[in-house]
Amino acid sequence: YGAPYYVIHRADLQRLLANACEHEPKITIQLAADVDTVRNGRDGAFVGDERFDLVIGADGVHSSIRRKLFEVMAEPCGLTAWRSTFAMDRRPDAFPSAETK
């Protein structure tokens, strides 16, 4: 659509977020939490009766968090995304380097 965008590997994003959270004492990460209810409010996000500034539901394409917030599930669209990683020195010429602008 002509808009600029960034791409980052999920593991790299998780590492960046985890590192940032480790250096901020006000941030708590709770993994594998069972979430019965979640809702947006004017003054934050609520999981049950607890208020948070931010809730990240990183539970995949069939996200229970998305379903609880928006009452929708992902619908197959018939498209497939293939992903791969390879060393930059072995990339095809058609793929510019990160330094190319």
CSV table of C-alpha atoms in Angstrom, one decimal:
chain,number,residue,atom,x,y,z
A,1,TYR,CA,0.0,0.0,0.0
A,2,GLY,CA,3.0,2.3,-0.2
A,3,ALA,CA,3.3,2.9,3.5
A,4,PRO,CA,6.7,2.3,5.2
A,5,TYR,CA,7.0,-0.6,7.6
A,6,TYR,CA,9.5,-2.5,9.6
A,7,VAL,CA,10.0,-6.2,9.9
A,8,ILE,CA,11.5,-7.9,12.9
A,9,HIS,CA,11.8,-11.6,13.8
A,10,ARG,CA,9.4,-12.5,16.6
A,11,ALA,CA,12.3,-13.9,18.8
A,12,ASP,CA,14.2,-10.6,18.3
A,13,LEU,CA,11.1,-8.6,19.3
A,14,GLN,CA,10.6,-10.7,22.4
A,15,ARG,CA,14.2,-10.3,23.4
A,16,LEU,CA,14.0,-6.5,22.9
A,17,LEU,CA,10.8,-6.3,25.0
A,18,ALA,CA,12.2,-8.6,27.7
A,19,ASN,CA,15.4,-6.6,28.0
A,20,ALA,CA,13.5,-3.3,28.3
A,21,CYS,CA,11.3,-4.8,30.9
A,22,GLU,CA,14.2,-6.2,33.0
A,23,HIS,CA,15.5,-2.6,33.3
A,24,GLU,CA,12.2,-1.1,34.4
A,25,PRO,CA,11.2,-2.0,38.0
A,26,LYS,CA,7.6,-0.9,37.5
A,27,ILE,CA,7.1,-3.6,34.8
A,28,THR,CA,6.0,-7.1,35.7
A,29,ILE,CA,6.0,-9.9,33.2
A,30,GLN,CA,3.7,-12.8,33.9
A,31,LEU,CA,3.9,-15.7,31.5
A,32,ALA,CA,1.4,-18.4,30.9
A,33,ALA,CA,-1.3,-16.5,32.8
A,34,ASP,CA,-4.8,-17.7,32.5
A,35,VAL,CA,-7.0,-14.8,31.6
A,36,ASP,CA,-10.7,-15.2,32.3
A,37,THR,CA,-11.7,-11.6,31.4
A,38,VAL,CA,-10.0,-8.7,29.8
A,39,ARG,CA,-11.4,-5.3,28.8
A,40,ASN,CA,-10.3,-1.9,27.8
A,41,GLY,CA,-11.2,1.1,29.9
A,42,ARG,CA,-10.6,4.8,29.9
A,43,ASP,CA,-8.0,4.5,32.5
A,44,GLY,CA,-6.2,1.3,31.4
A,45,ALA,CA,-6.6,-2.3,30.6
A,46,PHE,CA,-8.3,-4.7,33.1
A,47,VAL,CA,-7.6,-8.4,33.6
A,48,GLY,CA,-10.3,-9.4,36.0
A,49,ASP,CA,-10.4,-6.6,38.5
A,50,GLU,CA,-6.7,-5.7,38.2
A,51,ARG,CA,-5.8,-2.5,36.3
A,52,PHE,CA,-2.8,-2.4,33.9
A,53,ASP,CA,-1.4,0.3,31.6
A,54,LEU,CA,-0.8,-2.3,29.0
A,55,VAL,CA,-1.8,-6.0,28.4
A,56,ILE,CA,-0.1,-7.9,25.5
A,57,GLY,CA,-1.9,-11.0,24.4
A,58,ALA,CA,0.9,-12.8,22.5
A,59,ASP,CA,-1.1,-16.0,22.1
A,60,GLY,CA,-1.0,-16.4,18.4
A,61,VAL,CA,-3.4,-16.4,15.5
A,62,HIS,CA,-6.2,-18.1,17.5
A,63,SER,CA,-5.8,-15.5,20.3
A,64,SER,CA,-8.2,-15.9,23.2
A,65,ILE,CA,-7.3,-12.3,24.2
A,66,ARG,CA,-8.5,-11.0,20.8
A,67,ARG,CA,-11.7,-13.0,21.1
A,68,LYS,CA,-12.4,-11.6,24.6
A,69,LEU,CA,-11.7,-8.0,23.5
A,70,PHE,CA,-13.2,-8.0,20.1
A,71,GLU,CA,-15.3,-11.1,19.9
A,72,VAL,CA,-13.7,-12.1,16.6
A,73,MET,CA,-11.4,-14.8,15.5
A,74,ALA,CA,-9.0,-14.9,12.6
A,75,GLU,CA,-10.5,-16.1,9.4
A,76,PRO,CA,-8.6,-18.0,6.8
A,77,CYS,CA,-8.1,-15.9,3.7
A,78,GLY,CA,-6.5,-18.5,1.5
A,79,LEU,CA,-3.1,-16.8,1.5
A,80,THR,CA,0.1,-18.4,2.7
A,81,ALA,CA,3.2,-16.5,4.1
A,82,TRP,CA,6.5,-18.2,3.7
A,83,ARG,CA,9.3,-17.0,5.9
A,84,SER,CA,13.0,-17.8,5.8
A,85,THR,CA,16.2,-16.5,7.3
A,86,PHE,CA,19.6,-16.6,5.7
A,87,ALA,CA,23.0,-14.9,6.1
A,88,MET,CA,23.1,-11.4,4.6
A,89,ASP,CA,26.3,-12.3,2.6
A,90,ARG,CA,24.3,-15.1,0.9
A,91,ARG,CA,21.1,-13.0,0.2
A,92,PRO,CA,19.9,-12.7,-3.4
A,93,ASP,CA,20.8,-9.4,-5.1
A,94,ALA,CA,17.1,-8.5,-5.3
A,95,PHE,CA,17.1,-8.2,-1.5
A,96,PRO,CA,18.8,-5.0,-0.4
A,97,SER,CA,20.9,-4.9,2.6
A,98,ALA,CA,19.8,-3.0,5.8
A,99,GLU,CA,22.2,-0.2,4.8
A,100,THR,CA,20.5,0.4,1.4
A,101,LYS,CA,18.0,3.2,1.4
